[in-house]
Short mmCIF file of C-alpha atoms and ligand atoms in Angstrom, two decimals:
data_model
loop_
_atom_site.label_atom_id
_atom_site.label_comp_id
_atom_site.label_asym_id
_atom_site.label_seq_id
_atom_site.Cartn_x
_atom_site.Cartn_y
_atom_site.Cartn_z
CA MET A 16 0.00 0.00 0.00
CA LYS A 17 1.41 3.34 -1.01
CA TYR A 18 0.16 6.66 0.28
CA GLN A 19 0.71 10.34 -0.19
CA LEU A 20 -0.60 13.37 1.67
CA THR A 21 -1.84 15.97 -0.77
CA LYS A 22 -3.39 19.45 -0.90
CA SER A 23 -5.03 18.93 -4.31
CA SER A 24 -8.81 19.10 -4.45
CA LEU A 25 -10.98 16.07 -5.09
CA SER A 26 -12.27 17.32 -8.42
CA THR A 27 -8.86 17.67 -10.02
CA ILE A 28 -6.91 14.94 -8.30
CA ASP A 29 -5.27 12.41 -10.59
CA ALA A 30 -6.84 9.23 -9.21
CA ASP A 31 -9.16 6.49 -10.49
CA ALA A 32 -11.69 6.98 -7.73
CA VAL A 33 -12.68 9.58 -5.17
CA LEU A 34 -13.95 8.23 -1.85
CA LEU A 35 -16.71 9.92 0.12
CA LEU A 36 -18.07 8.89 3.48
CA SER A 37 -21.81 8.46 3.51
CA PRO A 38 -23.38 8.36 6.97
CA GLN A 39 -26.75 6.74 7.46
CA GLN A 40 -29.23 9.33 8.62
CA SER A 41 -32.88 9.19 9.48
CA VAL A 42 -34.98 11.23 7.04
CA ASP A 43 -38.72 11.17 7.86
CA GLY A 44 -38.04 8.10 9.99
CA LYS A 45 -36.44 6.23 7.07
CA PRO A 46 -32.75 5.29 6.93
CA THR A 47 -31.15 7.37 4.21
CA ALA A 48 -27.58 7.82 3.03
CA GLY A 49 -26.17 11.30 3.45
CA LEU A 50 -23.11 13.33 2.56
CA ARG A 51 -20.64 15.12 4.78
CA THR A 52 -19.28 18.62 4.62
CA ALA A 53 -15.82 18.22 6.04
CA ASP A 54 -14.63 15.56 3.56
CA GLY A 55 -15.77 17.60 0.57
CA GLY A 56 -18.82 15.41 -0.15
CA GLU A 57 -21.43 18.16 -0.28
CA ARG A 58 -19.16 20.42 -2.32
CA LEU A 59 -18.49 17.70 -4.88
CA ASP A 60 -22.21 16.94 -5.04
CA LYS A 61 -22.95 20.56 -5.89
CA GLN A 62 -20.25 20.51 -8.53
CA LEU A 63 -21.82 17.38 -10.05
CA GLY A 64 -25.23 19.05 -10.23
CA HIS A 65 -26.52 17.13 -7.18
CA ARG A 66 -26.08 13.80 -8.88
CA LEU A 67 -24.90 12.15 -5.68
CA SER A 68 -27.80 13.33 -3.55
CA THR A 69 -30.29 12.36 -6.25
CA ILE A 70 -28.88 8.85 -6.37
CA MET A 71 -29.00 8.62 -2.61
CA ALA A 72 -32.58 9.77 -2.45
CA GLU A 73 -33.79 7.36 -5.15
CA GLU A 74 -31.78 4.23 -4.77
CA ALA A 75 -31.31 1.20 -2.57
CA PHE A 76 -28.03 2.52 -1.15
CA LYS A 77 -28.84 3.40 2.45
CA GLY A 78 -25.35 4.16 3.78
CA GLU A 79 -25.14 0.97 5.79
CA LEU A 80 -21.70 0.25 7.24
CA GLY A 81 -19.51 -1.73 4.84
CA THR A 82 -21.71 -1.15 1.77
CA PHE A 83 -20.75 1.13 -1.11
CA ARG A 84 -22.20 2.67 -4.27
CA LEU A 85 -20.08 3.35 -7.35
CA VAL A 86 -20.99 6.47 -9.31
CA ASP A 87 -19.46 6.81 -12.78
CA CYS A 88 -18.34 10.44 -13.10
CA ARG A 89 -15.69 10.29 -15.78
CA ASP A 90 -17.47 12.92 -17.89
CA GLN A 91 -17.38 15.43 -15.05
CA LEU A 92 -14.28 14.66 -13.00
CA ARG A 93 -10.69 13.72 -13.56
CA ALA A 94 -11.39 10.53 -11.55
CA ARG A 95 -13.48 7.80 -13.18
CA TYR A 96 -15.66 7.10 -10.17
CA VAL A 97 -17.00 8.54 -6.98
CA VAL A 98 -17.34 5.82 -4.35
CA LEU A 99 -19.96 6.45 -1.68
CA LEU A 100 -18.88 4.50 1.39
CA GLY A 101 -21.65 3.66 3.81
CA MET A 102 -20.51 4.44 7.33
CA GLY A 103 -23.69 3.44 9.18
CA ASP A 104 -24.82 5.33 12.25
CA GLU A 105 -22.11 7.87 12.91
CA ARG A 106 -22.64 7.65 16.67
CA LYS A 107 -21.88 3.94 16.63
CA LEU A 108 -18.57 4.11 14.79
CA SER A 109 -16.05 1.91 16.56
CA PRO A 110 -12.40 1.03 15.86
CA ARG A 111 -13.77 -2.08 14.16
CA ALA A 112 -16.06 0.01 11.92
CA TRP A 113 -13.11 1.91 10.44
CA ARG A 114 -11.48 -1.39 9.50
CA THR A 115 -14.75 -2.55 7.93
CA LEU A 116 -14.75 0.71 5.95
CA GLY A 117 -11.19 0.06 4.84
CA ALA A 118 -12.19 -3.40 3.65
CA ALA A 119 -15.07 -1.83 1.68
CA ILE A 120 -12.60 0.54 -0.01
CA HIS A 121 -10.56 -2.46 -1.09
CA ARG A 122 -13.62 -4.25 -2.53
CA ALA A 123 -14.86 -1.14 -4.32
CA ALA A 124 -11.43 -0.51 -5.84
CA GLU A 125 -11.19 -4.12 -6.94
CA GLN A 126 -14.55 -3.91 -8.73
CA ILE A 127 -13.54 -0.94 -10.85
CA ARG A 128 -9.89 -2.01 -11.12
CA ALA A 129 -8.82 1.21 -9.46
CA ARG A 130 -5.13 1.56 -8.64
CA ARG A 131 -5.21 5.06 -7.24
CA VAL A 132 -7.88 6.32 -4.84
CA ALA A 133 -8.27 9.66 -3.10
CA ALA A 134 -10.10 10.93 -0.04
CA VAL A 135 -10.07 13.87 2.33
CA ILE A 136 -9.40 13.07 5.97
CA GLU A 137 -11.54 15.26 8.22
CA GLY A 138 -9.81 17.15 10.97
CA GLN A 139 -12.30 16.56 13.77
CA VAL A 140 -12.81 13.63 16.10
CA ILE A 141 -15.43 11.15 14.83
CA GLY A 142 -16.88 8.47 17.09
CA GLY A 143 -14.19 9.23 19.68
CA LEU A 144 -11.36 8.60 17.22
CA THR A 145 -8.82 11.15 16.02
CA PRO A 146 -7.82 11.43 12.33
CA PRO A 147 -4.62 9.35 12.82
CA GLN A 148 -6.56 6.64 14.67
CA ARG A 149 -9.19 6.49 11.92
CA LEU A 150 -6.59 6.43 9.19
CA GLN A 151 -4.78 3.57 10.90
CA GLY A 152 -8.04 1.62 11.03
CA LEU A 153 -8.87 2.33 7.39
CA PHE A 154 -5.43 1.28 6.19
CA GLU A 155 -5.39 -1.89 8.23
CA GLY A 156 -8.82 -2.80 6.86
CA MET A 157 -7.68 -2.18 3.28
CA ARG A 158 -4.55 -4.29 3.61
CA LEU A 159 -6.23 -7.13 5.48
CA ALA A 160 -9.03 -7.39 2.93
CA GLN A 161 -6.44 -7.54 0.16
CA TYR A 162 -4.58 -10.48 1.72
CA ARG A 163 -4.52 -13.82 -0.14
CA CYS A 164 -2.42 -16.89 0.51
CA ASP A 165 -1.38 -17.59 -3.07
CA ARG A 166 1.97 -19.22 -2.47
CA PHE A 167 0.88 -22.60 -3.87
CA ARG A 168 -0.52 -21.34 -7.17
CA PRO A 169 1.65 -18.33 -7.92
CA SER A 170 0.75 -17.98 -11.61
CA GLU A 171 -2.96 -18.70 -11.38
CA GLU A 172 -4.15 -16.22 -8.79
CA GLN A 173 -2.51 -12.85 -8.99
CA GLN A 174 -2.85 -10.85 -5.81
CA THR A 175 -4.62 -7.58 -6.57
CA PRO A 176 -1.98 -4.88 -6.82
CA ALA A 177 -1.52 -2.61 -3.83
CA LEU A 178 -3.54 0.57 -3.91
CA GLU A 179 -2.01 3.98 -4.05
CA VAL A 180 -3.91 6.30 -1.73
CA PHE A 181 -3.99 10.09 -1.85
CA ILE A 182 -5.10 11.67 1.38
CA GLY A 183 -6.36 15.21 1.24
CA VAL A 184 -5.07 17.32 4.14
CA PRO A 185 -4.86 21.06 4.81
CA GLU A 186 -1.07 20.92 5.29
CA ARG A 187 1.30 18.62 3.40
CA LYS A 188 3.36 18.03 6.54
CA ASN A 189 1.45 16.06 9.14
CA THR A 190 3.68 13.86 11.29
CA ALA A 191 0.82 12.36 13.29
CA LEU A 192 -0.88 11.09 10.14
CA GLU A 193 2.41 9.86 8.72
CA HIS A 194 3.16 7.95 11.91
CA ALA A 195 -0.30 6.40 11.90
CA LEU A 196 0.10 5.31 8.28
CA ALA A 197 3.56 3.86 8.85
CA ARG A 198 2.30 2.01 11.87
CA ALA A 199 -0.78 0.71 10.06
CA GLN A 200 1.46 -0.60 7.35
CA ILE A 201 3.84 -2.38 9.71
CA VAL A 202 1.06 -3.84 11.86
CA SER A 203 -1.07 -5.05 8.95
CA GLU A 204 1.93 -6.60 7.17
CA ALA A 205 2.75 -8.40 10.43
CA THR A 206 -0.85 -9.62 10.66
CA CYS A 207 -0.60 -10.96 7.10
CA MET A 208 2.67 -12.66 7.99
CA ALA A 209 0.96 -14.44 10.91
CA ARG A 210 -1.92 -15.42 8.61
CA THR A 211 0.44 -17.02 6.13
CA LEU A 212 2.30 -18.96 8.82
CA VAL A 213 -1.03 -20.30 10.10
CA ASN A 214 -2.23 -21.14 6.60
CA LEU A 215 0.90 -23.07 5.67
CA PRO A 216 0.51 -26.85 6.00
CA SER A 217 2.64 -28.76 8.48
CA ASN A 218 4.84 -30.40 5.84
CA VAL A 219 6.09 -26.91 5.01
CA CYS A 220 5.78 -25.13 8.33
CA THR A 221 7.77 -27.45 10.60
CA PRO A 222 9.49 -26.51 13.88
CA ARG A 223 12.62 -25.93 11.83
CA TYR A 224 10.76 -23.68 9.41
CA LEU A 225 9.57 -21.55 12.35
CA ALA A 226 13.18 -21.37 13.54
CA ASP A 227 14.27 -20.20 10.07
CA VAL A 228 11.55 -17.54 10.09
CA ALA A 229 12.79 -16.38 13.51
CA ARG A 230 16.36 -16.16 12.22
CA LYS A 231 15.23 -14.07 9.25
CA ILE A 232 13.24 -11.74 11.49
CA ALA A 233 16.31 -11.37 13.69
CA ARG A 234 18.55 -10.59 10.74
CA ARG A 235 16.16 -8.02 9.26
CA GLY A 236 15.35 -6.36 12.57
CA LYS A 237 18.73 -6.67 14.29
CA LEU A 238 17.34 -8.87 17.07
CA GLN A 239 19.19 -11.59 18.89
CA CYS A 240 18.07 -15.11 18.10
CA ASN A 241 18.81 -18.41 19.83
CA ILE A 242 17.55 -21.75 18.61
CA PHE A 243 17.78 -24.63 21.07
CA ASP A 244 17.70 -28.05 19.41
CA ALA A 245 16.64 -31.32 21.03
CA LYS A 246 20.07 -31.88 22.52
CA ALA A 247 20.11 -28.43 24.11
CA LEU A 248 16.55 -28.98 25.36
CA ALA A 249 17.71 -32.12 27.15
CA THR A 250 20.45 -30.13 28.89
CA MET A 251 17.85 -27.53 29.82
CA ARG A 252 15.69 -30.31 31.34
CA MET A 253 12.70 -29.36 29.17
CA ARG A 254 11.30 -32.86 29.34
CA LEU A 255 7.65 -31.93 28.78
CA LEU A 256 8.51 -30.31 25.46
CA LEU A 257 10.72 -33.26 24.54
CA ALA A 258 7.97 -35.74 25.52
CA VAL A 259 5.45 -34.11 23.20
CA GLY A 260 8.05 -34.07 20.41
CA GLN A 261 9.37 -37.60 20.82
CA GLY A 262 6.76 -39.20 18.57
CA SER A 263 7.50 -37.06 15.58
CA ALA A 264 9.88 -37.42 12.63
CA VAL A 265 10.86 -33.76 12.98
CA PRO A 266 12.68 -32.74 16.18
CA PRO A 267 11.33 -30.06 18.54
CA VAL A 268 13.10 -26.73 19.05
CA LEU A 269 12.83 -23.80 21.41
CA ILE A 270 13.14 -20.40 19.73
CA HIS A 271 14.25 -17.35 21.69
CA LEU A 272 14.12 -13.91 20.06
CA ARG A 273 15.29 -10.88 21.96
CA TYR A 274 14.51 -7.21 21.34
CA ARG A 275 16.29 -4.44 23.25
CA PRO A 276 15.49 -0.71 22.84
CA ALA A 277 18.22 1.89 22.37
CA LYS A 278 17.41 3.60 25.66
CA GLY A 279 16.57 2.05 29.02
CA ALA A 280 13.21 0.41 29.52
CA LYS A 281 10.95 0.12 32.53
CA GLU A 282 9.04 -2.99 31.49
CA ARG A 283 10.59 -6.28 30.50
CA VAL A 284 7.98 -8.25 28.60
CA ALA A 285 8.17 -11.97 27.89
CA LEU A 286 5.94 -13.41 25.17
CA VAL A 287 5.46 -17.16 24.89
CA GLY A 288 3.74 -18.60 21.80
CA LYS A 289 2.52 -22.18 21.39
CA GLY A 290 4.18 -23.60 18.30
CA VAL A 291 2.59 -27.01 17.74
CA THR A 292 3.03 -27.28 13.98
CA PHE A 293 0.58 -30.17 13.81
CA ASP A 294 -1.62 -31.60 16.55
CA THR A 295 -2.95 -35.08 15.76
CA GLY A 296 -3.86 -35.45 19.43
CA GLY A 297 -1.28 -38.21 19.82
CA TYR A 298 -2.58 -41.57 21.09
CA ASP A 299 -5.68 -39.71 22.23
CA LEU A 300 -6.17 -39.22 18.53
CA LYS A 301 -8.42 -36.44 17.28
CA PRO A 302 -11.38 -37.42 15.11
CA SER A 303 -10.59 -36.49 11.50
CA ARG A 304 -13.15 -33.65 11.43
CA ASN A 305 -11.14 -31.92 14.14
CA MET A 306 -7.71 -32.68 12.75
CA LEU A 307 -7.75 -31.01 9.33
CA THR A 308 -6.98 -27.52 10.60
CA MET A 309 -4.43 -28.57 13.21
CA HIS A 310 -1.56 -27.17 11.15
CA GLY A 311 -2.85 -23.94 12.69
CA ASP A 312 -1.95 -25.07 16.20
CA MET A 313 1.11 -22.84 15.98
CA ALA A 314 -0.96 -19.64 15.71
CA GLY A 315 0.44 -18.44 19.04
CA ALA A 316 3.96 -18.83 17.66
CA ALA A 317 2.91 -17.09 14.44
CA ALA A 318 1.47 -14.15 16.38
CA VAL A 319 4.59 -13.83 18.53
CA LEU A 320 6.97 -14.00 15.54
CA ALA A 321 4.93 -11.45 13.58
CA THR A 322 4.74 -9.14 16.59
CA MET A 323 8.53 -9.29 16.93
CA GLU A 324 8.87 -8.41 13.24
CA ALA A 325 6.67 -5.37 13.85
CA MET A 326 8.43 -4.35 17.07
CA ALA A 327 11.84 -4.49 15.40
CA GLN A 328 10.52 -1.72 13.15
CA LEU A 329 8.42 0.27 15.62
CA ARG A 330 11.08 0.06 18.34
CA PRO A 331 9.11 0.73 21.56
CA ARG A 332 10.89 1.48 24.84
CA VAL A 333 10.42 -1.95 26.41
CA THR A 334 12.52 -5.08 26.31
CA ILE A 335 10.83 -8.08 24.73
CA ASP A 336 11.84 -11.70 24.98
CA ALA A 337 9.90 -14.05 22.73
CA TYR A 338 9.93 -17.78 23.42
CA ILE A 339 8.45 -20.38 21.13
CA PRO A 340 8.34 -24.09 21.91
CA ALA A 341 7.90 -25.67 18.48
CA THR A 342 7.00 -29.32 17.93
CA GLU A 343 4.51 -31.69 16.33
CA ASN A 344 2.19 -33.89 18.39
CA CYS A 345 2.11 -37.20 16.54
CA VAL A 346 1.47 -40.92 16.87
CA ASP A 347 4.51 -43.21 16.75
CA ALA A 348 6.08 -46.14 18.55
CA ALA A 349 8.26 -43.60 20.33
CA ALA A 350 5.41 -41.21 21.15
CA TYR A 351 4.45 -40.43 24.72
CA LYS A 352 1.46 -42.36 25.97
CA PRO A 353 -1.50 -41.85 28.28
CA SER A 354 -0.41 -42.52 31.89
CA ASP A 355 3.23 -41.58 31.27
CA ILE A 356 4.70 -39.53 34.10
CA ILE A 357 7.19 -36.84 33.16
CA GLU A 358 9.24 -34.50 35.30
CA SER A 359 8.83 -30.91 34.14
CA ARG A 360 11.65 -28.40 34.07
CA SER A 361 10.27 -26.85 37.25
CA GLY A 362 10.54 -30.16 39.10
CA LYS A 363 6.79 -30.73 39.30
CA THR A 364 5.86 -34.12 37.88
CA VAL A 365 3.00 -34.44 35.39
CA GLU A 366 0.83 -37.47 34.69
CA ILE A 367 -0.35 -37.56 31.10
CA VAL A 368 -4.03 -38.40 31.25
CA ASN A 369 -4.61 -37.09 27.73
CA THR A 370 -1.93 -36.79 25.05
CA ASP A 371 -4.12 -34.22 23.28
CA ALA A 372 -3.57 -31.73 26.11
CA GLU A 373 -0.05 -31.16 24.75
CA GLY A 374 -0.08 -27.37 24.45
CA ARG A 375 -0.01 -26.80 28.19
CA LEU A 376 2.93 -29.22 28.46
CA VAL A 377 5.18 -27.46 25.99
CA LEU A 378 4.12 -24.11 27.45
CA ALA A 379 4.76 -25.19 31.05
CA ASP A 380 8.45 -25.83 30.47
CA THR A 381 8.78 -22.67 28.39
CA LEU A 382 7.00 -20.47 30.93
CA ASP A 383 9.27 -21.88 33.63
CA TYR A 384 12.29 -20.99 31.50
CA ALA A 385 10.96 -17.51 30.66
CA VAL A 386 10.27 -16.72 34.32
CA GLU A 387 13.92 -17.35 35.18
CA GLN A 388 14.89 -14.24 33.20
CA GLU A 389 12.67 -12.23 35.59
CA PRO A 390 10.33 -10.43 33.20
CA THR A 391 8.03 -7.79 34.69
CA LEU A 392 5.15 -8.98 32.49
CA LEU A 393 4.56 -12.44 31.05
CA ILE A 394 2.03 -13.20 28.33
CA ASP A 395 1.44 -16.52 26.63
CA ILE A 396 -0.54 -16.87 23.43
CA ALA A 397 -1.89 -20.29 22.53
CA THR A 398 -4.49 -22.27 20.62
CA LEU A 399 -5.02 -24.12 23.87
CA THR A 400 -8.61 -25.33 24.08
CA GLY A 401 -11.49 -26.03 21.73
CA GLY A 402 -13.74 -25.07 24.65
CA VAL A 403 -13.24 -21.37 23.93
CA LYS A 404 -15.88 -21.84 21.23
CA TYR A 405 -18.51 -22.73 23.82
CA ALA A 406 -17.45 -20.00 26.22
CA LEU A 407 -17.16 -17.09 23.77
CA GLY A 408 -17.92 -18.28 20.24
CA GLU A 409 -15.95 -18.04 17.04
CA ILE A 410 -14.28 -14.65 17.12
CA TYR A 411 -13.18 -14.01 20.70
CA THR A 412 -9.83 -14.46 22.34
CA ALA A 413 -10.22 -15.59 25.94
CA VAL A 414 -7.94 -13.82 28.39
CA LEU A 415 -7.15 -15.11 31.88
CA GLY A 416 -4.41 -14.13 34.24
CA SER A 417 -2.91 -13.64 37.65
CA ASP A 418 -2.60 -9.86 37.30
CA GLN A 419 -5.80 -7.88 36.74
CA SER A 420 -4.06 -4.74 35.61
CA LEU A 421 -2.22 -6.68 32.89
CA VAL A 422 -5.50 -8.28 31.80
CA ASP A 423 -7.15 -4.85 31.74
CA GLN A 424 -4.35 -3.42 29.61
CA LEU A 425 -4.65 -6.28 27.14
CA MET A 426 -8.43 -5.83 26.93
CA ALA A 427 -8.00 -2.10 26.36
CA ALA A 428 -5.50 -2.79 23.58
CA SER A 429 -7.84 -5.32 22.00
CA ARG A 430 -10.61 -2.70 21.83
CA VAL A 431 -8.38 -0.18 20.10
CA ALA A 432 -7.08 -2.85 17.71
CA ALA A 433 -10.62 -4.15 17.09
CA GLU A 434 -9.85 -7.75 17.98
CA PRO A 435 -12.58 -9.04 20.33
CA MET A 436 -11.26 -10.29 23.67
CA TRP A 437 -13.02 -11.18 26.90
CA GLN A 438 -11.88 -12.29 30.32
CA LEU A 439 -12.70 -15.62 31.94
CA PRO A 440 -12.09 -16.25 35.64
CA LEU A 441 -9.04 -18.16 36.79
CA GLU A 442 -11.14 -20.13 39.27
CA GLU A 443 -8.73 -21.81 41.65
CA GLU A 444 -11.34 -24.18 43.01
CA TYR A 445 -11.00 -26.12 39.75
CA LEU A 446 -7.35 -26.82 40.56
CA ASP A 447 -8.43 -29.77 42.70
CA GLY A 448 -9.28 -31.65 39.51
CA PHE A 449 -5.57 -31.85 38.62
CA LYS A 450 -4.63 -33.61 41.84
CA GLY A 451 -5.03 -37.10 43.20
CA GLY A 452 -2.92 -39.03 40.69
CA LEU A 453 0.60 -40.38 41.11
CA ALA A 454 2.28 -37.14 40.05
CA THR A 455 2.17 -33.53 41.29
CA LEU A 456 -0.38 -32.72 38.59
CA LYS A 457 -2.38 -34.48 35.92
CA ASN A 458 -2.31 -32.67 32.60
CA CYS A 459 -6.13 -32.35 32.55
CA GLY A 460 -8.51 -31.12 35.19
CA LYS A 461 -12.06 -32.23 35.95
CA SER A 462 -14.12 -29.09 35.36
CA GLY A 463 -16.04 -28.83 32.11
CA ALA A 464 -14.66 -25.32 31.64
CA SER A 465 -11.63 -26.49 29.66
CA THR A 466 -10.44 -22.99 28.79
CA ILE A 467 -10.25 -22.15 32.48
CA THR A 468 -8.58 -25.41 33.49
CA GLY A 469 -6.07 -25.09 30.65
CA ALA A 470 -5.08 -21.68 32.02
CA LEU A 471 -5.01 -23.04 35.57
CA PHE A 472 -2.49 -25.69 34.57
CA LEU A 473 -0.25 -22.98 33.09
CA SER A 474 -0.63 -20.87 36.25
CA GLN A 475 1.31 -23.56 38.13
CA PHE A 476 4.45 -22.69 36.17
CA VAL A 477 4.61 -18.88 36.26
CA GLY A 478 5.54 -18.33 39.92
CA LYS A 479 4.74 -14.80 41.09
CA THR A 480 5.37 -13.10 37.73
CA PRO A 481 2.41 -10.96 36.59
CA TRP A 482 1.01 -13.21 33.89
CA ALA A 483 -1.79 -13.34 31.33
CA HIS A 484 -2.84 -16.14 29.02
CA LEU A 485 -4.55 -15.58 25.66
CA ASP A 486 -6.46 -18.59 24.35
CA ILE A 487 -6.75 -18.00 20.60
CA ALA A 488 -8.06 -21.45 19.57
CA GLU A 489 -11.03 -19.77 17.87
CA ALA A 490 -9.88 -16.22 17.17
CA SER A 491 -6.81 -17.28 15.16
CA TRP A 492 -8.82 -19.18 12.55
CA SER A 493 -11.93 -18.51 10.53
CA ASP A 494 -13.81 -21.29 8.74
CA GLU A 495 -15.58 -18.71 6.60
CA PRO A 496 -14.59 -15.58 4.68
CA HIS A 497 -15.24 -12.51 6.87
CA ALA A 498 -15.23 -8.72 6.67
CA LEU A 499 -11.46 -8.45 7.01
CA GLY A 500 -10.33 -11.46 5.06
CA GLN A 501 -10.52 -14.92 3.61
CA GLN A 502 -11.20 -18.24 5.25
CA GLY A 503 -8.13 -19.42 7.20
CA GLY A 504 -5.69 -17.76 9.56
CA THR A 505 -6.90 -14.39 10.86
CA GLY A 506 -3.61 -13.09 12.25
CA ALA A 507 -5.15 -12.60 15.71
CA PRO A 508 -3.98 -11.28 18.11
CA VAL A 509 -1.06 -9.53 16.39
CA ARG A 510 -2.80 -6.14 16.29
CA THR A 511 -3.65 -6.35 19.98
CA LEU A 512 -0.12 -7.33 20.96
CA CYS A 513 1.37 -4.49 18.89
CA GLU A 514 -1.05 -1.98 20.41
CA PHE A 515 -0.37 -3.30 23.92
CA LEU A 516 3.41 -3.10 23.54
CA MET A 517 3.33 0.35 21.94
CA ALA A 518 1.10 1.65 24.75
CA LEU A 519 3.41 0.49 27.57
N1 BES B 617 -4.86 -27.61 19.80
C1 BES B 617 -5.93 -28.07 20.62
C2 BES B 617 -6.98 -27.01 20.87
C3 BES B 617 -7.78 -26.53 19.68
C4 BES B 617 -9.01 -27.06 19.39
C5 BES B 617 -7.30 -25.50 18.89
C6 BES B 617 -9.74 -26.61 18.31
C7 BES B 617 -8.02 -25.05 17.80
C8 BES B 617 -9.24 -25.58 17.52
C9 BES B 617 -5.40 -28.53 21.97
O1 BES B 617 -4.12 -29.07 21.94
C10 BES B 617 -6.31 -29.58 22.47
O2 BES B 617 -6.35 -30.61 21.87
N2 BES B 617 -7.02 -29.28 23.54
C11 BES B 617 -7.94 -30.20 24.13
C12 BES B 617 -7.67 -30.23 25.62
C13 BES B 617 -8.35 -31.35 26.31
C14 BES B 617 -7.75 -32.67 25.90
C15 BES B 617 -8.20 -31.15 27.80
C16 BES B 617 -9.35 -29.71 23.86
O3 BES B 617 -9.59 -28.51 23.88
O4 BES B 617 -10.21 -30.55 23.61
MN1 MN B 618 -4.14 -31.14 21.47
ZN1 ZN B 619 -2.89 -28.44 20.42
#
């Protein structure tokens, strides 16, 4: 996506399409599309002999959010089209709505094969959002709607070319807008990167592949990168991670990426991302209907890697350590089995009552390792439980944690980034369900609230470090095409993590 701030007027600008916001208003009790003054809509309408308002009065276009109407104006303007973008009820405009609008711009441009589009950004606050905030939302929406995973048929499906966007402003120099645009670009590219990693099948995206991606990110962004192979993991006593990996033809690795700001930082953040590159369930084999998408069981790792790529460019004043335990969970003569007892890195022993509860095992050892470096904030991101679907449905990330202020900060970031997130209680009474076997803990609890018990298991390995857990089993994947993209990996919660880290 290219962009340029400009002082030219909409009627003479050299673009394929001019974009106008069209709020839905109530005229005689009926929902009707309207025009705005501050983005030049009314002025352009007058210039076009009220063509736009006539169309809006007579036609089906009602200004609903995400809809648009193309008006061919090539005889009257330098641009070929005016695009009326429905913005819905102006009072209900949320950060999500601006991304939906951005996605509509992409679809409109695609329909008329526009390469260059132009719009005026209004100076005032709309729906509580400043011009830079709105522009960031619009750009993210545009880029995310454009995303395709076309790596496996490169010639057949050409990705639509990136749009060039002209943004009308009173002054050419506007650092706040430029920052917002640069940030939108970095964050949305990172989101697309996470999507691709999730979409890649497990024969391509192996633990080693994730390690290679981490090395490349480190090289590009001048980060430090350590890859611990199986032998190193044995020395580090990470036996839970090794146990999950022992039934696979590809060896497990632990990835450690390290970002340090130029100047001193108050917060030291540790991010831990579950990197199970394929989860068959192990001997507690998944039914085939649940297995097909399990190449996406490394979405936590994908989000953490993509966030590091973004942070290397945005360079916030915090230190960030990213840890990714990467492995497959497979069936094999050497695989771990139900009833096995394994000593974790922390010394607590774990009885495997279900080999499909592997995520918490690889995370437990990694959290224990991360805590040793004494971070001030610890966040893990994992496709941990299918139960999140029953708790919060298809689009939410569940957040649980030992530190309410950290949870609150993550929720606040998720609202700004327009990635739905909701807290579940870390109910300690359910901890009893993990006890009573031969080992310190079983790897599954008894409560039916599997998202809560999954988090509770992890809580036993974080010590006193302020910690939050993001269960992205549902949010990281979409079975259907949606407003901001195709079926497949969504890139969640990259935008939230970027917003959270930049706000610290
Ligand atoms: N990777 C799965 C969780 C999952 C399910 C992610 C659906 C995405 C979509 C995880 O390893 C798992 O199998 N969890 C089990 C835990 C259970 C055995 C306690 C689950 O949720 O059923
Ligand atoms: Mn599993
Ligand atoms: Zn899993």
